[in-house]
Amino acid sequence: MMPIKVVIVGAGIVGSSIARVLSMYEDFDVTLVEKEPDVGWGSSKANTAIIHPGHEEEPDVHPLRARLCREGNILWRQWTRELSIPVKWPGELMVFFNEEEEKNAKKYIELAKLNKIPGVRVVYRNELLQMDPSINPSALGAIYAPTAGTISSFEAVIAIVENAVENGVKLLTEAEVRGVKVVDKKVKGVETTKGFIEADIVINAAGLYSDKISHMAGIDSGFVVRPRRGEYFLFDENVRVKPEKLLHTTPTPITKGVYAITTIHGNLMIGPTAEDLPMDAKDETSTSEKGLEYVWKESERLLKELPPRTKIIRTFAGLRPEPPGGHWRIEAYDDPWGFVNAAGIRSPGFTAAPAIAYYVLNLIKDKYGVSLVKKKHWNPYRSDIVRVKDKSLQEIDELIRKNPDYGEIICYCKTVSKAEVIEAIERMKKAGVKTITIDGIKFRTRAGLGMCQGSFCRWRIALLISQYTGVPLYQVVVKKDLYGVGEVKALLKS
Ligand SMILES: Cc1cc2nc3c(=O)[nH]c(=O)nc-3n(C[C@H](O)[C@H](O)[C@H](O)COP(=O)(O)OP(=O)(O)OC[C@H]3O[C@@H](n4cnc5c(N)ncnc54)[C@H](O)[C@@H]3O)c2cc1C
């Protein structure tokens, strides 16, 4: 049997999850095409990283979102175990402060029943403050959803891609899709900046740019994906305020509210805003004074206290790929035959991604009559980088005896050793990442994510990249088009 050639456009959480699921079958020969130098640098990198329970989706309005959010929440429990992805499941509290908010919040109890989300209930002030003492004591109560979790979003994409490649998927980075070739109403392949790639099936998972890819295939020229910006503050690990649950204010028609959470890496994070930007602002990830002030004010309302602003280690923004009416466009087409959209996947897209992947698999099976023969030796597992920070002193001692590079610390904020940086470089090469970037090392090792934001470690990492790839030091990049060590916090302050 000749495998069906599949090109997936976009290595965000949706494209990489689809690649992993297709890699389970003999039927497909999959190429995952990404325009950036690395995977997961679109919406999947900068978001709140909540695995939503599914009680905020209206099944009458968004039935697919409601169903795939619930299924995704369940699947992530298995995927995070198989792929060693950092995750925790503290549950979430939607906090209300007055009767109007209480009335709005209680609507989600009904939605939880409709969506069959377990354990969702109202808690009032006494119980609420016992559940999480960091909440502002003026709160009246909250809707508690115990199945909410939080994940390391960039590490999730990296882990899924590593596993997909291990199971036969080819990753092609720095290849921007510029055209979809259709002959006699059938998909034939994609034109990329790295050349033509033949394909029987093209799956569009290009996030903010999924409208463009859809138009390239001649699908619905009226379909547009609008950037909706969300801004955040991230605080140092070393602050007193550390919410135990995932806290947020009551939702509005366009957002799930402002969150205050302790991230999977132990930092207090507050945000986001929800601001519709012009259509041509799909790379506009700067923050704004107005947006950040809004986040600060909402968080002051939500929390008993906020840390001093000197404890902020960074502000950042992410862009939601917002489709018309908030409707995800997941469809396999007859015309052109072989074109599949997984387009406009706005929130809760991260949560739903594994379920979206199975949904797309079934669409392909039904529409194009694929038999789906499981691979005998498909490997569901992927192990994480060996991290000094997670080890006991005795274990570190053993590691150093075998490899002295574990004893050389490159990032003191996050305790990352030289051996970890080298392992990350080797993993990137193995996955098919062509340009080893400083950001790529940061997202794999966490070096540069701490208080000093890379002031100490960036040039050390640049040296190691140069040494282990043969790229001259002056050509090492932080991220696309940013050479050298870039701006670092110490330099910005001076
Ligand atoms: C502020 C904010 C908060 C959010 N919070 C949550 C949350 O808490 N929980 C949750 O479940 N969801 C959340 N989301 C939504 C979630 O992040 C998205 O639904 C999800 O990341 C979308 O994934 P994606 O793979 O479709 O898009 P992306 O991650 O953007 O991936 C698309 C990829 O396609 C690539 N690409 C684009 N054009 C081309 C081309 N022409 N050729 C090749 N490659 C191309 C891009 O570079 C990118 O890597 C949030 C989003 C934002 C922005």
XYZ file of C-alpha atoms and ligand atoms in Angstrom:
547
model
C 0.000 0.000 0.000
C 1.369 3.411 -1.002
C 0.897 5.779 1.933
C -1.229 8.891 1.384
C 0.993 11.971 1.300
C -0.216 14.487 3.864
C 1.075 18.019 4.383
C 0.055 19.775 7.595
C 0.486 23.551 7.445
C 1.465 24.970 10.845
C 3.290 23.378 13.779
C 1.223 24.911 16.574
C -0.640 22.776 19.068
C -3.329 21.900 16.511
C -1.015 20.929 13.631
C 1.379 19.003 15.864
C -1.469 17.108 17.583
C -2.879 16.142 14.180
C 0.618 14.997 13.113
C 0.905 12.811 16.217
C -2.477 11.166 15.678
C -1.854 10.536 11.946
C 1.553 9.036 12.824
C -0.299 6.162 14.525
C -1.382 4.775 11.100
C 0.402 3.049 8.217
C -1.858 4.925 5.791
C -0.100 8.297 6.001
C 3.241 9.819 5.065
C 3.139 13.126 6.949
C 5.151 16.333 6.516
C 4.594 19.072 9.083
C 5.440 22.441 7.529
C 6.188 25.504 9.653
C 7.173 29.005 8.545
C 9.059 29.846 11.757
C 12.490 28.425 12.701
C 10.872 26.323 15.443
C 7.594 24.719 16.457
C 4.923 26.327 18.631
C 5.859 29.980 18.138
C 2.349 31.176 17.188
C -0.707 31.469 19.470
C 0.311 28.208 21.140
C 3.272 29.874 22.861
C 1.734 32.914 24.553
C -1.578 32.081 26.225
C -3.040 31.382 29.658
C -2.249 27.655 29.288
C -5.400 26.478 31.025
C -6.796 23.050 30.236
C -10.405 24.158 30.480
C -13.037 21.820 31.948
C -15.636 22.735 29.286
C -18.344 24.330 31.446
C -17.978 27.698 29.719
C -18.934 26.514 26.248
C -22.502 26.959 25.048
C -23.480 23.693 23.303
C -26.333 25.361 21.396
C -24.051 28.017 19.927
C -20.731 26.161 19.693
C -21.482 22.412 19.833
C -18.098 21.401 18.419
C -16.179 23.595 20.857
C -18.222 22.218 23.767
C -17.669 18.592 22.771
C -13.982 18.794 21.830
C -13.110 20.894 24.892
C -14.536 18.217 27.194
C -12.826 15.411 25.259
C -9.537 17.341 25.098
C -9.508 17.838 28.864
C -9.723 14.048 29.281
C -7.155 13.247 26.568
C -4.558 15.630 28.023
C -4.373 13.435 31.144
C -3.101 10.578 28.976
C -0.992 12.674 26.579
C 0.869 14.522 29.369
C 1.753 11.184 30.999
C 2.886 9.564 27.762
C 4.932 12.567 26.666
C 6.280 13.819 30.043
C 4.659 17.242 29.628
C 4.553 19.394 32.784
C 0.926 19.742 33.945
C -1.043 20.148 37.177
C -4.756 19.864 37.901
C -5.652 22.278 40.739
C -9.174 23.132 39.517
C -10.457 26.617 38.812
C -12.536 29.218 40.629
C -14.620 31.762 38.726
C -14.897 34.404 41.427
C -17.900 36.762 41.755
C -18.027 39.970 43.767
C -21.624 41.186 43.471
C -25.112 39.864 42.762
C -24.987 40.633 39.075
C -21.728 38.689 38.679
C -23.167 35.883 40.822
C -26.152 35.600 38.489
C -23.858 35.549 35.453
C -21.566 32.963 37.071
C -24.400 30.608 38.015
C -25.242 30.222 34.344
C -22.109 28.043 34.130
C -23.556 25.495 36.530
C -26.331 24.906 33.992
C -23.823 24.764 31.134
C -21.748 22.259 33.125
C -24.818 20.008 33.376
C -25.540 20.317 29.657
C -21.898 19.597 28.760
C -21.615 16.781 31.368
C -18.662 18.385 33.156
C -18.170 16.699 36.540
C -18.028 18.362 39.953
C -18.918 21.957 39.021
C -20.600 23.722 41.975
C -21.020 27.054 43.754
C -18.855 27.803 46.777
C -19.458 30.742 49.103
C -17.068 33.050 50.893
C -15.987 30.923 53.892
C -15.281 27.821 51.855
C -13.825 29.899 49.019
C -11.226 31.575 51.229
C -10.292 28.215 52.721
C -9.828 26.780 49.234
C -7.572 29.642 48.237
C -6.491 32.251 50.806
C -4.983 34.470 48.096
C -8.479 35.554 46.961
C -9.723 39.028 47.894
C -11.853 38.491 51.056
C -14.543 40.805 49.657
C -15.500 38.058 47.154
C -19.029 36.670 47.596
C -18.257 33.263 46.152
C -17.192 31.363 43.060
C -18.015 28.614 40.608
C -15.626 25.760 41.319
C -14.625 23.507 38.413
C -12.331 20.771 39.755
C -11.177 19.363 36.408
C -9.291 22.474 35.238
C -5.541 22.152 34.783
C -2.576 24.172 33.638
C 0.166 23.025 31.318
C 3.494 24.190 29.930
C 2.153 25.210 26.529
C 5.420 25.577 24.619
C 6.843 22.357 26.090
C 3.642 20.561 25.067
C 4.107 21.423 21.375
C 7.807 20.485 21.520
C 7.026 17.122 23.160
C 4.255 16.274 20.687
C 6.445 17.103 17.688
C 9.383 15.068 19.077
C 7.040 12.097 19.476
C 5.470 12.548 16.035
C 8.928 12.687 14.405
C 9.966 9.572 16.368
C 6.949 7.897 14.732
C 7.848 8.907 11.184
C 6.553 12.468 10.686
C 8.931 14.813 8.821
C 9.253 18.360 10.166
C 10.148 21.156 7.760
C 10.839 24.492 9.461
C 11.422 27.926 7.882
C 9.141 26.868 5.024
C 6.275 29.290 4.501
C 3.374 27.942 2.459
C 2.662 30.440 -0.338
C 0.228 28.442 -2.463
C -1.926 25.311 -2.583
C -1.769 23.499 -5.923
C -5.132 22.217 -7.127
C -5.552 20.327 -10.432
C -8.944 19.065 -11.642
C -10.473 20.016 -8.284
C -7.936 17.820 -6.455
C -5.183 18.914 -4.102
C -1.702 18.170 -5.494
C 0.599 19.842 -2.993
C 1.856 23.110 -1.551
C 4.292 25.737 -2.795
C 6.621 26.765 0.005
C 9.617 29.071 0.352
C 11.648 25.835 0.499
C 10.154 24.404 -2.710
C 7.140 22.367 -3.791
C 5.860 19.524 -1.592
C 3.605 16.949 -3.193
C 0.490 16.008 -1.225
C -2.766 14.086 -1.616
C -4.164 15.769 1.492
C -3.351 19.260 2.795
C -4.422 20.070 6.346
C -4.608 23.743 7.186
C -3.647 24.362 10.844
C -2.073 27.771 10.291
C -3.771 29.562 13.217
C -3.960 33.308 12.590
C -3.062 32.736 8.936
C -5.456 29.845 8.368
C -7.811 32.185 6.458
C -5.035 32.861 3.922
C -4.262 29.148 3.444
C -7.974 28.457 3.033
C -8.210 31.151 0.337
C -5.168 29.637 -1.414
C -7.231 26.449 -1.828
C -10.159 28.467 -3.154
C -12.294 28.016 -0.062
C -14.655 30.763 1.144
C -12.967 34.089 0.390
C -15.198 35.671 3.055
C -13.636 33.600 5.859
C -11.349 35.819 7.954
C -9.357 35.174 11.114
C -8.946 38.285 13.219
C -6.148 38.817 15.781
C -7.495 39.309 19.308
C -4.716 40.376 21.645
C -4.275 39.213 25.244
C -1.730 40.909 27.519
C -0.121 39.542 30.685
C 2.225 40.216 33.586
C 4.603 37.499 34.760
C 6.136 37.752 38.233
C 9.248 36.247 39.748
C 8.894 32.821 41.380
C 9.921 34.400 44.618
C 6.679 36.293 45.496
C 4.309 35.753 48.410
C 1.131 35.626 46.348
C 0.776 32.160 44.840
C -2.838 31.168 44.055
C -3.475 27.493 44.756
C -6.367 27.289 42.300
C -6.698 28.793 38.836
C -8.559 32.007 39.660
C -10.478 34.224 37.298
C -13.092 36.930 37.174
C -16.471 36.256 35.558
C -16.418 35.972 31.737
C -17.538 38.633 29.292
C -18.950 37.932 25.797
C -15.411 38.006 24.321
C -13.176 36.621 27.080
C -13.116 34.122 29.901
C -12.121 36.929 32.297
C -8.796 37.939 33.840
C -6.866 35.064 35.416
C -4.448 34.967 38.319
C -2.587 31.673 38.338
C 0.600 30.072 39.534
C 2.078 28.774 36.291
C 3.418 25.286 35.934
C 6.909 26.772 36.455
C 5.919 28.458 39.730
C 5.427 32.074 38.618
C 2.430 34.248 39.400
C 0.856 35.237 36.061
C -2.038 37.689 35.650
C -4.007 38.426 32.478
C -5.167 38.483 29.731
C -6.969 41.377 28.097
C -9.115 40.756 25.019
C -8.701 43.385 22.338
C -9.642 43.017 18.684
C -6.848 44.330 16.465
C -6.985 45.321 12.797
C -6.747 42.462 10.290
C -3.221 43.443 9.286
C -1.917 43.276 12.879
C -1.310 39.518 12.987
C 2.240 39.980 14.315
C 1.385 42.747 16.784
C 2.526 41.134 20.032
C 3.604 44.320 21.805
C 1.912 45.239 25.083
C 0.054 48.477 25.799
C -0.133 50.687 28.862
C -3.935 50.650 28.723
C -4.161 46.872 28.461
C -1.700 46.216 31.255
C -3.402 48.708 33.569
C -6.721 46.926 32.972
C -5.118 43.590 33.918
C -3.595 45.155 37.032
C -6.924 46.651 38.187
C -8.871 43.429 37.602
C -6.210 41.454 39.479
C -6.332 43.887 42.407
C -10.059 43.141 42.564
C -9.466 39.369 42.356
C -6.560 38.949 44.783
C -6.033 39.831 48.437
C -2.786 41.548 47.463
C -0.542 41.935 44.440
C 3.256 41.739 44.626
C 5.175 45.009 44.146
C 5.780 45.925 40.511
C 9.524 45.420 41.048
C 8.765 41.680 41.086
C 7.478 41.725 37.499
C 9.919 39.787 35.337
C 8.180 40.451 32.050
C 5.048 41.560 30.274
C 3.956 39.839 27.087
C 1.053 39.482 24.681
C -0.430 36.651 22.639
C -2.823 36.795 19.684
C -5.956 34.678 19.554
C -6.967 33.480 16.069
C -10.585 34.662 16.185
C -12.877 33.237 13.453
C -16.276 34.742 12.486
C -18.827 34.149 15.244
C -16.169 32.279 17.234
C -16.900 29.170 15.122
C -13.954 26.839 14.526
C -13.792 25.774 10.895
C -12.958 22.073 10.907
C -13.987 20.492 7.645
C -12.815 18.088 4.899
C -13.797 19.257 1.417
C -14.961 17.595 -1.808
C -13.805 20.596 -3.802
C -10.893 20.696 -3.739
C -10.734 17.025 -2.902
C -8.076 16.468 -0.223
C -8.211 19.897 1.439
C -8.940 19.907 5.169
C -9.425 22.932 7.390
C -8.568 23.014 11.081
C -8.849 26.775 10.908
C -9.623 29.675 13.233
C -9.020 27.601 16.350
C -9.516 30.194 19.066
C -9.819 29.361 22.773
C -10.318 26.687 24.107
C -8.174 25.465 21.230
C -5.229 24.411 23.344
C -7.454 22.291 25.541
C -9.247 20.751 22.602
C -6.192 20.125 20.370
C -5.816 16.356 21.012
C -9.569 15.894 20.453
C -9.449 18.096 17.338
C -6.725 15.763 16.036
C -8.948 12.668 16.397
C -11.888 14.589 14.932
C -9.782 15.480 11.859
C -8.633 11.849 11.559
C -12.268 10.708 11.421
C -13.184 13.414 8.899
C -10.370 12.187 6.637
C -11.383 8.550 7.103
C -15.029 9.211 6.260
C -14.580 11.785 3.484
C -11.648 10.179 1.642
C -12.318 6.528 2.497
C -9.044 5.791 4.336
C -8.812 2.316 5.895
C -6.734 3.325 8.958
C -4.291 0.500 9.617
C -2.557 0.950 12.982
C 1.233 0.805 13.027
C 2.528 -2.230 14.938
C 5.455 -0.347 16.453
C 3.962 3.084 17.109
C 5.646 4.526 20.210
C 3.329 6.576 22.457
C 6.146 7.639 24.793
C 8.628 10.481 24.857
C 10.923 11.200 27.786
C 11.756 14.688 28.990
C 15.223 16.277 29.163
C 17.103 15.174 32.296
C 16.872 18.254 34.535
C 19.277 18.960 37.408
C 16.603 21.115 39.072
C 14.311 18.100 39.589
C 17.021 15.851 41.081
C 18.183 15.175 44.637
C 21.790 16.036 45.568
C 22.668 12.349 45.436
C 21.180 11.993 41.952
C 23.023 15.119 40.783
C 26.244 13.665 42.138
C 25.669 10.480 40.107
C 24.856 12.493 36.995
C 28.044 14.565 37.331
C 30.170 11.422 37.760
C 28.841 10.164 34.409
C 28.900 13.552 32.688
C 30.654 16.562 34.277
C 28.543 18.937 32.128
C 25.721 18.408 34.655
C 27.938 20.224 37.172
C 28.302 23.375 35.082
C 25.334 25.691 35.587
C 24.435 27.865 32.601
C 21.248 29.480 33.997
C 21.242 30.170 37.737
C 17.658 31.510 37.883
C 16.220 28.174 36.696
C 19.211 25.932 37.584
C 19.924 24.668 34.078
C 23.158 22.816 33.399
C 25.376 22.768 30.325
C 24.424 19.116 29.750
C 20.750 20.132 29.442
C 21.538 22.820 26.860
C 23.560 20.316 24.838
C 20.749 17.756 25.085
C 18.280 20.393 23.846
C 20.522 21.176 20.847
C 20.738 17.469 19.980
C 16.964 17.026 20.330
C 16.307 19.999 18.037
C 18.618 18.568 15.399
C 16.962 15.133 15.691
C 13.479 16.651 15.336
C 14.519 18.402 12.118
C 14.811 21.985 13.410
C 17.340 23.553 11.021
C 18.290 26.724 12.912
C 19.112 26.230 16.591
C 17.906 29.457 18.234
C 18.477 30.798 21.737
C 14.683 30.915 22.182
C 14.484 27.266 21.090
C 16.916 26.364 23.878
C 14.958 28.548 26.339
C 11.666 26.791 25.624
C 13.270 23.348 25.948
C 15.507 23.905 28.993
C 13.787 26.952 30.643
C 17.172 28.765 30.662
C 16.331 32.464 30.404
C 12.813 32.195 31.812
C 13.802 33.375 35.305
C 14.235 36.681 37.096
C 17.150 37.951 34.972
C 15.419 36.954 31.695
C 18.617 35.728 30.077
C 21.005 38.519 31.106
C 23.330 35.887 32.566
C 22.836 32.876 30.332
C 22.108 34.083 26.814
C 25.678 34.566 25.654
C 26.701 31.285 27.286
C 23.956 29.542 25.338
C 25.004 31.346 22.159
C 28.545 30.036 22.645
C 27.297 26.468 23.112
C 25.070 26.706 20.030
C 28.038 27.924 18.022
C 30.276 25.172 19.415
C 27.792 22.320 18.852
C 26.422 23.374 15.463
C 29.447 24.977 13.816
C 27.487 28.198 13.189
C 29.747 31.249 13.762
C 28.877 33.060 16.985
C 27.814 36.240 15.148
C 25.253 34.218 13.186
C 23.545 32.652 16.208
C 19.962 33.929 16.449
C 17.664 34.545 19.406
C 14.631 34.099 17.183
C 13.809 34.909 13.597
C 15.822 37.902 12.349
C 17.244 38.724 15.795
C 20.988 38.052 15.784
C 23.455 37.988 18.671
C 22.185 37.846 22.224
C 19.449 40.470 21.619
C 18.198 42.856 24.273
C 18.518 41.567 27.801
C 17.002 42.883 30.976
C 20.212 44.352 32.423
C 20.856 46.284 29.225
C 17.284 47.551 29.066
C 17.514 48.915 32.601
C 20.651 50.918 31.990
C -4.149 35.364 25.005
C -4.583 33.949 24.745
C -5.040 33.136 25.779
C -5.446 31.832 25.521
N -5.732 31.011 26.561
C -6.065 29.722 26.320
C -6.251 28.819 27.394
O -6.018 29.151 28.559
N -6.661 27.559 27.106
C -6.911 27.155 25.832
O -7.342 26.022 25.652
N -6.683 27.978 24.784
C -6.243 29.235 24.998
N -5.983 30.074 23.962
C -6.215 29.606 22.599
C -5.063 28.752 22.095
O -3.824 29.342 22.373
C -5.249 28.553 20.587
O -6.550 28.063 20.362
C -4.240 27.566 20.011
O -2.938 27.863 20.436
C -4.315 27.603 18.492
O -3.364 26.697 18.011
P -3.045 26.606 16.478
O -2.090 25.473 16.317
O -4.305 26.582 15.683
O -2.370 28.000 16.118
P -0.843 28.466 16.276
O -0.262 28.046 17.543
O -0.801 29.908 15.933
O -0.108 27.634 15.146
C -0.218 27.955 13.782
C 1.160 27.775 13.163
O 1.053 27.946 11.764
C 2.223 28.594 11.307
N 1.923 29.189 10.005
C 1.098 30.231 9.749
N 1.081 30.496 8.441
C 1.906 29.603 7.840
C 2.305 29.381 6.498
N 1.856 30.147 5.487
N 3.184 28.383 6.256
C 3.672 27.611 7.259
N 3.321 27.789 8.552
C 2.447 28.770 8.836
C 2.495 29.611 12.408
O 3.817 30.082 12.392
C 2.153 28.819 13.653
O 3.277 28.162 14.203
C -5.504 31.362 24.195
C -5.002 32.162 23.157
C -4.488 33.421 23.441
C -3.807 34.190 22.361
